[in-house]
Amino acid sequence: MSFLLMSLSGCVSPTKPLPVIQTQSILPPEGLIVPCYKPTINGTWPAVVTEDIPRLKSALAECAAQADEYLKWRTQGSPQ
């Protein structure tokens, strides 16, 4: 009888609990993604339009830099 009890003692050992998996969404830091500046276009004839072009190019470059920073951040944070 004692042999039977000793052989069944392995069945009484506690089981290990399964790990709980949680998913977290991580958003970009506040201020990284902001609306792009849109300069007004005053030109109604070619001479004035040439004054607007540098401002438009500057605004586009700033907005593109924001998008590039965000994309770089996403690549660094994603698992490879």
XYZ file of C-alpha atoms in Angstrom:
80
model
C 0.000 0.000 0.000
C 2.817 2.432 0.851
C 4.375 1.698 -2.545
C 1.136 2.687 -4.240
C 0.958 5.968 -2.285
C 4.573 6.807 -3.105
C 4.075 6.135 -6.806
C 0.988 8.374 -6.949
C 2.644 11.279 -5.121
C 3.942 12.599 -8.465
C 0.364 13.175 -9.602
C -0.259 15.602 -6.752
C 2.501 18.070 -7.697
C 1.169 21.534 -8.584
C 1.038 22.567 -12.228
C 2.754 25.702 -13.437
C 0.377 28.502 -14.485
C 0.516 29.634 -18.093
C 1.973 33.110 -18.686
C -0.491 35.879 -19.475
C 0.280 37.705 -22.718
C -0.710 41.353 -22.936
C -0.548 43.578 -26.002
C 0.286 47.257 -25.611
C -0.080 49.937 -28.245
C 2.684 52.511 -27.998
C 1.904 55.828 -29.618
C 4.483 58.329 -30.794
C 5.468 60.965 -28.251
C 3.214 63.998 -28.146
C 4.551 66.736 -30.370
C 6.271 64.394 -32.821
C 3.320 64.391 -35.204
C 1.872 67.858 -35.643
C -0.124 69.418 -38.466
C 2.008 70.839 -41.250
C 2.267 74.586 -41.713
C 0.500 75.688 -44.886
C 1.618 79.133 -46.054
C -0.849 81.243 -47.973
C -0.276 81.855 -51.648
C -0.573 85.518 -52.516
C 0.564 85.343 -56.107
C -1.926 86.078 -58.816
C 0.712 86.807 -61.451
C 4.104 85.192 -62.145
C 6.242 87.835 -60.427
C 4.488 87.320 -57.067
C 4.304 83.522 -57.413
C 8.108 83.401 -57.452
C 8.025 84.950 -53.961
C 5.624 82.239 -52.744
C 7.689 79.304 -54.021
C 10.524 79.546 -51.423
C 7.983 79.680 -48.573
C 6.148 76.657 -49.952
C 9.398 74.714 -50.352
C 10.409 75.549 -46.786
C 7.035 74.448 -45.403
C 7.186 71.189 -47.366
C 10.718 70.487 -46.153
C 9.701 70.990 -42.498
C 6.663 68.749 -42.907
C 8.720 66.057 -44.650
C 11.267 66.182 -41.813
C 8.476 65.492 -39.304
C 7.307 62.500 -41.325
C 10.891 61.214 -41.644
C 11.422 61.486 -37.874
C 8.226 59.527 -37.256
C 9.139 56.815 -39.761
C 12.620 56.517 -38.244
C 11.053 56.177 -34.786
C 8.675 53.457 -36.047
C 11.564 51.481 -37.599
C 13.607 51.625 -34.403
C 10.654 50.466 -32.297
C 9.498 47.587 -34.496
C 10.824 44.057 -33.933
C 13.251 42.886 -36.589
